[in-house]
mmCIF file of C-alpha atoms in Angstrom:
data_model
loop_
_atom_site.group_PDB
_atom_site.id
_atom_site.type_symbol
_atom_site.label_atom_id
_atom_site.label_comp_id
_atom_site.label_asym_id
_atom_site.label_seq_id
_atom_site.Cartn_x
_atom_site.Cartn_y
_atom_site.Cartn_z
ATOM 1 C CA UNK P 213 -42.678 37.755 9.266
ATOM 2 C CA UNK P 214 -43.010 35.510 12.280
ATOM 3 C CA UNK P 215 -40.766 32.478 12.569
ATOM 4 C CA UNK P 216 -41.696 29.737 15.018
ATOM 5 C CA UNK P 217 -39.519 26.915 16.233
ATOM 6 C CA UNK P 218 -39.244 24.724 19.251
ATOM 7 C CA UNK P 219 -36.016 25.088 21.115
ATOM 8 C CA UNK P 220 -34.584 25.182 24.583
ATOM 9 C CA UNK P 221 -31.571 27.130 25.737
ATOM 10 C CA UNK P 222 -29.729 27.298 28.998
ATOM 11 C CA UNK P 223 -26.237 28.396 29.880
ATOM 12 C CA UNK P 224 -24.998 24.812 29.443
ATOM 13 C CA UNK P 225 -27.285 23.256 26.827
ATOM 14 C CA UNK P 226 -29.160 23.849 23.567
ATOM 15 C CA UNK P 227 -32.176 21.771 22.542
ATOM 16 C CA UNK P 228 -33.797 21.852 19.092
ATOM 17 C CA UNK P 229 -37.165 20.145 18.841
ATOM 18 C CA UNK P 230 -37.097 19.437 22.565
ATOM 19 C CA UNK P 231 -37.348 21.425 25.772
ATOM 20 C CA UNK P 232 -35.742 18.629 27.772
ATOM 21 C CA UNK P 233 -32.295 17.979 26.288
ATOM 22 C CA UNK P 234 -30.454 14.982 27.649
ATOM 23 C CA UNK P 235 -28.386 15.864 30.682
ATOM 24 C CA UNK P 236 -25.231 14.526 29.067
ATOM 25 C CA UNK P 237 -25.543 16.677 25.934
ATOM 26 C CA UNK P 238 -24.479 20.181 25.015
ATOM 27 C CA UNK P 239 -26.575 20.138 21.825
ATOM 28 C CA UNK P 240 -29.642 17.864 21.492
ATOM 29 C CA UNK P 241 -31.798 17.629 18.345
ATOM 30 C CA UNK P 242 -35.151 15.826 18.074
ATOM 31 C CA UNK P 243 -37.174 15.304 14.878
ATOM 32 C CA UNK P 244 -39.425 12.695 13.318
ATOM 33 C CA UNK P 245 -39.014 13.809 9.700
ATOM 34 C CA UNK P 246 -35.644 15.588 9.364
ATOM 35 C CA UNK P 247 -31.951 14.952 9.958
ATOM 36 C CA UNK P 248 -28.805 16.876 10.782
ATOM 37 C CA UNK P 249 -26.901 18.075 7.728
ATOM 38 C CA UNK P 250 -23.135 18.126 8.242
ATOM 39 C CA UNK P 251 -21.102 20.641 6.162
ATOM 40 C CA UNK P 252 -20.361 19.176 2.727
ATOM 41 C CA UNK P 253 -16.932 19.960 1.264
ATOM 42 C CA UNK P 254 -14.675 18.715 -1.525
ATOM 43 C CA UNK P 255 -11.292 17.205 -0.694
ATOM 44 C CA UNK P 256 -9.588 20.440 -1.742
ATOM 45 C CA UNK P 257 -11.874 22.478 0.521
ATOM 46 C CA UNK P 258 -11.241 20.115 3.449
ATOM 47 C CA UNK P 259 -7.485 20.354 2.955
ATOM 48 C CA UNK P 260 -7.782 24.157 2.911
ATOM 49 C CA UNK P 261 -9.344 24.348 6.411
ATOM 50 C CA UNK P 262 -6.900 26.263 8.600
ATOM 51 C CA UNK P 263 -5.916 24.482 11.823
ATOM 52 C CA UNK P 264 -8.896 22.057 11.905
ATOM 53 C CA UNK P 265 -9.680 21.003 15.460
ATOM 54 C CA UNK P 266 -9.085 17.440 16.552
ATOM 55 C CA UNK P 267 -12.479 15.739 16.109
ATOM 56 C CA UNK P 268 -13.766 18.217 13.491
ATOM 57 C CA UNK P 269 -16.215 16.365 11.209
ATOM 58 C CA UNK P 270 -17.218 17.023 7.587
ATOM 59 C CA UNK P 271 -18.796 15.157 4.677
ATOM 60 C CA UNK P 272 -16.446 14.716 1.706
ATOM 61 C CA UNK P 273 -18.449 15.094 -1.518
ATOM 62 C CA UNK P 274 -15.609 13.718 -3.660
ATOM 63 C CA UNK P 275 -15.517 10.370 -1.846
ATOM 64 C CA UNK P 276 -19.099 10.352 -0.457
ATOM 65 C CA UNK P 277 -18.011 9.669 3.108
ATOM 66 C CA UNK P 278 -17.931 11.291 6.525
ATOM 67 C CA UNK P 279 -14.453 12.265 7.696
ATOM 68 C CA UNK P 280 -13.020 13.624 10.918
ATOM 69 C CA UNK P 281 -9.625 14.961 11.922
ATOM 70 C CA UNK P 282 -8.103 12.280 14.139
ATOM 71 C CA UNK P 283 -4.838 14.181 14.533
ATOM 72 C CA UNK P 284 -3.724 17.671 15.549
ATOM 73 C CA UNK P 285 -4.729 21.021 14.028
ATOM 74 C CA UNK P 286 -1.158 21.476 12.800
ATOM 75 C CA UNK P 287 -0.945 18.052 11.113
ATOM 76 C CA UNK P 288 -4.536 16.969 10.341
ATOM 77 C CA UNK P 289 -5.324 13.368 9.402
ATOM 78 C CA UNK P 290 -8.772 13.002 7.874
ATOM 79 C CA UNK P 291 -10.114 9.524 8.649
ATOM 80 C CA UNK P 292 -13.405 8.222 7.315
ATOM 81 C CA UNK P 293 -16.244 7.065 9.537
ATOM 82 C CA UNK P 294 -18.515 5.810 6.756
ATOM 83 C CA UNK P 295 -18.841 2.144 5.807
ATOM 84 C CA UNK P 296 -15.991 0.604 3.835
ATOM 85 C CA UNK P 297 -16.407 0.142 0.074
ATOM 86 C CA UNK P 298 -15.257 -3.288 -1.018
ATOM 87 C CA UNK P 299 -15.321 -5.614 -4.006
ATOM 88 C CA UNK P 300 -14.932 -9.391 -4.238
ATOM 89 C CA UNK P 301 -14.426 -11.728 -7.181
ATOM 90 C CA UNK P 302 -13.911 -15.492 -7.401
ATOM 91 C CA UNK P 303 -12.403 -17.611 -10.167
ATOM 92 C CA UNK P 304 -14.292 -19.328 -12.968
ATOM 93 C CA UNK P 305 -11.274 -20.264 -15.078
ATOM 94 C CA UNK P 306 -9.695 -23.649 -14.296
ATOM 95 C CA UNK P 307 -7.643 -24.054 -17.490
ATOM 96 C CA UNK P 308 -4.949 -21.350 -17.295
ATOM 97 C CA UNK P 309 -1.474 -22.411 -16.194
ATOM 98 C CA UNK P 310 -0.493 -20.630 -12.959
ATOM 99 C CA UNK P 311 3.052 -22.038 -12.984
ATOM 100 C CA UNK P 312 4.603 -19.942 -15.757
ATOM 101 C CA UNK P 313 8.270 -19.013 -16.116
ATOM 102 C CA UNK P 314 7.529 -15.261 -15.894
ATOM 103 C CA UNK P 315 5.162 -13.234 -13.728
ATOM 104 C CA UNK P 316 1.671 -13.428 -15.261
ATOM 105 C CA UNK P 317 -1.664 -11.870 -14.306
ATOM 106 C CA UNK P 318 -3.932 -14.756 -13.304
ATOM 107 C CA UNK P 319 -7.681 -14.891 -14.151
ATOM 108 C CA UNK P 320 -8.990 -14.484 -10.615
ATOM 109 C CA UNK P 321 -11.563 -11.835 -11.610
ATOM 110 C CA UNK P 322 -14.122 -14.353 -12.814
ATOM 111 C CA UNK P 323 -17.479 -14.164 -11.032
ATOM 112 C CA UNK P 324 -18.450 -10.974 -9.217
ATOM 113 C CA UNK P 325 -19.527 -11.650 -5.632
ATOM 114 C CA UNK P 326 -20.233 -7.987 -4.867
ATOM 115 C CA UNK P 327 -19.117 -4.453 -5.699
ATOM 116 C CA UNK P 328 -20.168 -1.812 -3.173
ATOM 117 C CA UNK P 329 -19.180 1.081 -5.449
ATOM 118 C CA UNK P 330 -19.020 0.653 -9.220
ATOM 119 C CA UNK P 331 -17.581 4.169 -9.561
ATOM 120 C CA UNK P 332 -14.627 3.143 -7.377
ATOM 121 C CA UNK P 333 -13.788 -0.276 -8.837
ATOM 122 C CA UNK P 334 -13.862 -1.442 -12.447
ATOM 123 C CA UNK P 335 -12.552 -4.699 -13.919
ATOM 124 C CA UNK P 336 -11.160 -5.359 -17.372
ATOM 125 C CA UNK P 337 -9.641 -8.747 -18.129
ATOM 126 C CA UNK P 338 -7.335 -9.922 -15.348
ATOM 127 C CA UNK P 339 -6.948 -6.607 -13.535
ATOM 128 C CA UNK P 340 -9.038 -4.150 -11.546
ATOM 129 C CA UNK P 341 -8.750 -0.359 -11.806
ATOM 130 C CA UNK P 342 -9.093 1.796 -8.697
ATOM 131 C CA UNK P 343 -10.647 5.175 -9.504
ATOM 132 C CA UNK P 344 -9.997 6.981 -6.200
ATOM 133 C CA UNK P 345 -6.642 7.427 -4.477
ATOM 134 C CA UNK P 346 -6.383 5.941 -1.006
ATOM 135 C CA UNK P 347 -5.190 3.072 1.153
ATOM 136 C CA UNK P 348 -6.515 -0.354 0.227
ATOM 137 C CA UNK P 349 -6.490 -3.779 1.844
ATOM 138 C CA UNK P 350 -6.023 -6.559 -0.719
ATOM 139 C CA UNK P 351 -6.578 -10.223 0.158
ATOM 140 C CA UNK P 352 -6.119 -13.057 -2.314
ATOM 141 C CA UNK P 353 -6.698 -16.782 -1.776
ATOM 142 C CA UNK P 354 -5.467 -19.161 -4.459
ATOM 143 C CA UNK P 355 -6.184 -22.881 -4.368
ATOM 144 C CA UNK P 356 -4.315 -24.809 -7.047
ATOM 145 C CA UNK P 357 -3.690 -28.347 -8.205
ATOM 146 C CA UNK P 358 -0.968 -30.026 -10.261
ATOM 147 C CA UNK P 359 -2.523 -32.288 -12.910
ATOM 148 C CA UNK P 360 -0.465 -35.282 -14.045
ATOM 149 C CA UNK P 361 1.615 -34.206 -17.092
ATOM 150 C CA UNK P 362 2.863 -37.768 -17.570
ATOM 151 C CA UNK P 363 6.457 -37.093 -16.511
ATOM 152 C CA UNK P 364 8.483 -36.236 -13.417
ATOM 153 C CA UNK P 365 8.092 -32.444 -13.835
ATOM 154 C CA UNK P 366 4.999 -32.787 -11.634
ATOM 155 C CA UNK P 367 7.249 -33.308 -8.605
ATOM 156 C CA UNK P 368 8.457 -30.384 -6.505
ATOM 157 C CA UNK P 369 6.186 -27.797 -8.127
ATOM 158 C CA UNK P 370 6.142 -24.508 -6.186
ATOM 159 C CA UNK P 371 3.910 -21.644 -7.366
ATOM 160 C CA UNK P 372 4.601 -18.150 -5.992
ATOM 161 C CA UNK P 373 2.064 -15.300 -5.927
ATOM 162 C CA UNK P 374 2.256 -11.549 -5.426
ATOM 163 C CA UNK P 375 0.014 -8.486 -5.714
ATOM 164 C CA UNK P 376 0.888 -6.367 -8.747
ATOM 165 C CA UNK P 377 0.244 -2.630 -9.112
ATOM 166 C CA UNK P 378 0.195 -1.463 -12.730
ATOM 167 C CA UNK P 379 1.732 -4.815 -13.625
ATOM 168 C CA UNK P 380 4.646 -4.555 -11.183
ATOM 169 C CA UNK P 381 4.840 -7.205 -8.424
ATOM 170 C CA UNK P 382 4.669 -5.409 -5.078
ATOM 171 C CA UNK P 383 4.932 -6.377 -1.414
ATOM 172 C CA UNK P 384 4.681 -9.792 0.214
ATOM 173 C CA UNK P 385 5.281 -13.045 -1.660
ATOM 174 C CA UNK P 386 3.171 -16.146 -1.027
ATOM 175 C CA UNK P 387 4.793 -19.559 -1.500
ATOM 176 C CA UNK P 388 3.716 -22.969 -0.251
ATOM 177 C CA UNK P 389 7.019 -24.723 -0.789
ATOM 178 C CA UNK P 390 7.147 -27.888 -2.881
ATOM 179 C CA UNK P 391 4.075 -29.882 -3.829
ATOM 180 C CA UNK P 392 5.523 -33.403 -3.719
ATOM 181 C CA UNK P 393 2.923 -35.139 -5.919
ATOM 182 C CA UNK P 394 3.145 -38.292 -3.852
ATOM 183 C CA UNK P 395 0.280 -40.551 -2.716
ATOM 184 C CA UNK P 396 -2.288 -38.153 -4.196
ATOM 185 C CA UNK P 397 -0.824 -35.051 -2.557
ATOM 186 C CA UNK P 398 -1.100 -32.716 -5.536
ATOM 187 C CA UNK P 399 -2.858 -29.624 -4.163
ATOM 188 C CA UNK P 400 -1.799 -26.488 -2.288
ATOM 189 C CA UNK P 401 -3.036 -22.968 -1.524
ATOM 190 C CA UNK P 402 -1.536 -19.486 -1.428
ATOM 191 C CA UNK P 403 -2.764 -16.602 0.736
ATOM 192 C CA UNK P 404 -1.774 -12.930 0.551
ATOM 193 C CA UNK P 405 -2.927 -9.892 2.518
ATOM 194 C CA UNK P 406 -1.373 -6.515 1.686
ATOM 195 C CA UNK P 407 -2.217 -2.905 2.550
ATOM 196 C CA UNK P 408 -1.046 -0.462 -0.106
ATOM 197 C CA UNK P 409 -1.423 3.211 -0.977
ATOM 198 C CA UNK P 410 -2.879 3.295 -4.486
ATOM 199 C CA UNK P 411 -3.299 6.266 -6.807
ATOM 200 C CA UNK P 412 -6.439 6.806 -8.865
ATOM 201 C CA UNK P 413 -6.135 5.066 -12.223
ATOM 202 C CA UNK P 414 -3.717 2.373 -11.070
ATOM 203 C CA UNK P 415 -4.540 -1.294 -11.598
ATOM 204 C CA UNK P 416 -4.483 -4.219 -9.170
ATOM 205 C CA UNK P 417 -3.849 -7.781 -10.274
ATOM 206 C CA UNK P 418 -2.534 -11.013 -8.808
ATOM 207 C CA UNK P 419 0.514 -12.484 -10.518
ATOM 208 C CA UNK P 420 2.058 -15.926 -10.188
ATOM 209 C CA UNK P 421 5.430 -17.320 -11.222
ATOM 210 C CA UNK P 422 7.209 -20.655 -11.184
ATOM 211 C CA UNK P 423 9.228 -21.280 -8.025
ATOM 212 C CA UNK P 424 10.058 -24.938 -8.579
ATOM 213 C CA UNK P 425 9.546 -27.550 -11.270
ATOM 214 C CA UNK P 426 7.785 -26.781 -14.546
ATOM 215 C CA UNK P 427 4.597 -28.902 -14.567
ATOM 216 C CA UNK P 428 1.446 -26.879 -15.320
ATOM 217 C CA UNK P 429 -0.679 -25.872 -12.305
ATOM 218 C CA UNK P 430 -4.274 -24.711 -12.407
ATOM 219 C CA UNK P 431 -6.987 -23.348 -10.142
ATOM 220 C CA UNK P 432 -8.320 -26.281 -8.142
ATOM 221 C CA UNK P 433 -11.982 -25.763 -9.045
ATOM 222 C CA UNK P 434 -14.473 -23.004 -9.842
ATOM 223 C CA UNK P 435 -15.085 -20.590 -6.968
ATOM 224 C CA UNK P 436 -12.309 -21.887 -4.681
ATOM 225 C CA UNK P 437 -9.980 -18.925 -5.289
ATOM 226 C CA UNK P 438 -10.910 -15.287 -4.714
ATOM 227 C CA UNK P 439 -9.744 -11.717 -4.288
ATOM 228 C CA UNK P 440 -11.154 -9.133 -1.865
ATOM 229 C CA UNK P 441 -10.273 -5.408 -2.050
ATOM 230 C CA UNK P 442 -11.399 -2.810 0.502
ATOM 231 C CA UNK P 443 -10.747 0.944 0.702
ATOM 232 C CA UNK P 444 -9.752 1.609 4.308
ATOM 233 C CA UNK P 445 -8.570 5.226 4.099
#
């Protein structure tokens, strides 16, 4: 059997599909109808590599992403180099009270703006389930208003917000201070950004609680509040 291929070899360089590899390369591949296939391994197989070199690259078949060791062979740290998978929702509900006496999941998962990976993120009710363990960036923007309840409880309303994991408030607290309800000043906004390590199967929600007076508070209008979640590691 005779095998034919086009390649170039010198003491310093290897060319596949070319006899003139770029001077800056050690290994140069040219093709108009094929690609380079990187070794494909599961997470367990990647973690079993003994003393992986700094810069060693693989494709993780469990997470469908390229990864490379950005640390030492003794203490490897597999970082992804693929695009980030994110999801974004905005509110449609403008009736629910956000100023409750106890922490409550708010209905911020209303309209889906996008979901890059439906196997990674799934929503049920007022919470989102993450199906792959990792590090996630969570950003929530909440615009609210204090309708007139007809009494002085509308003064000094202060809604607080926090990310909740499996229903437990976690990390930074957002608080605007008092909404005075004076001369038409009856609106405020809350903004949270957190980065958290989340285990597969855990849920993410945004919870609010009363931090001042008891007048009901609601989302300001449809689409003016949102949540963005991105897997970063």
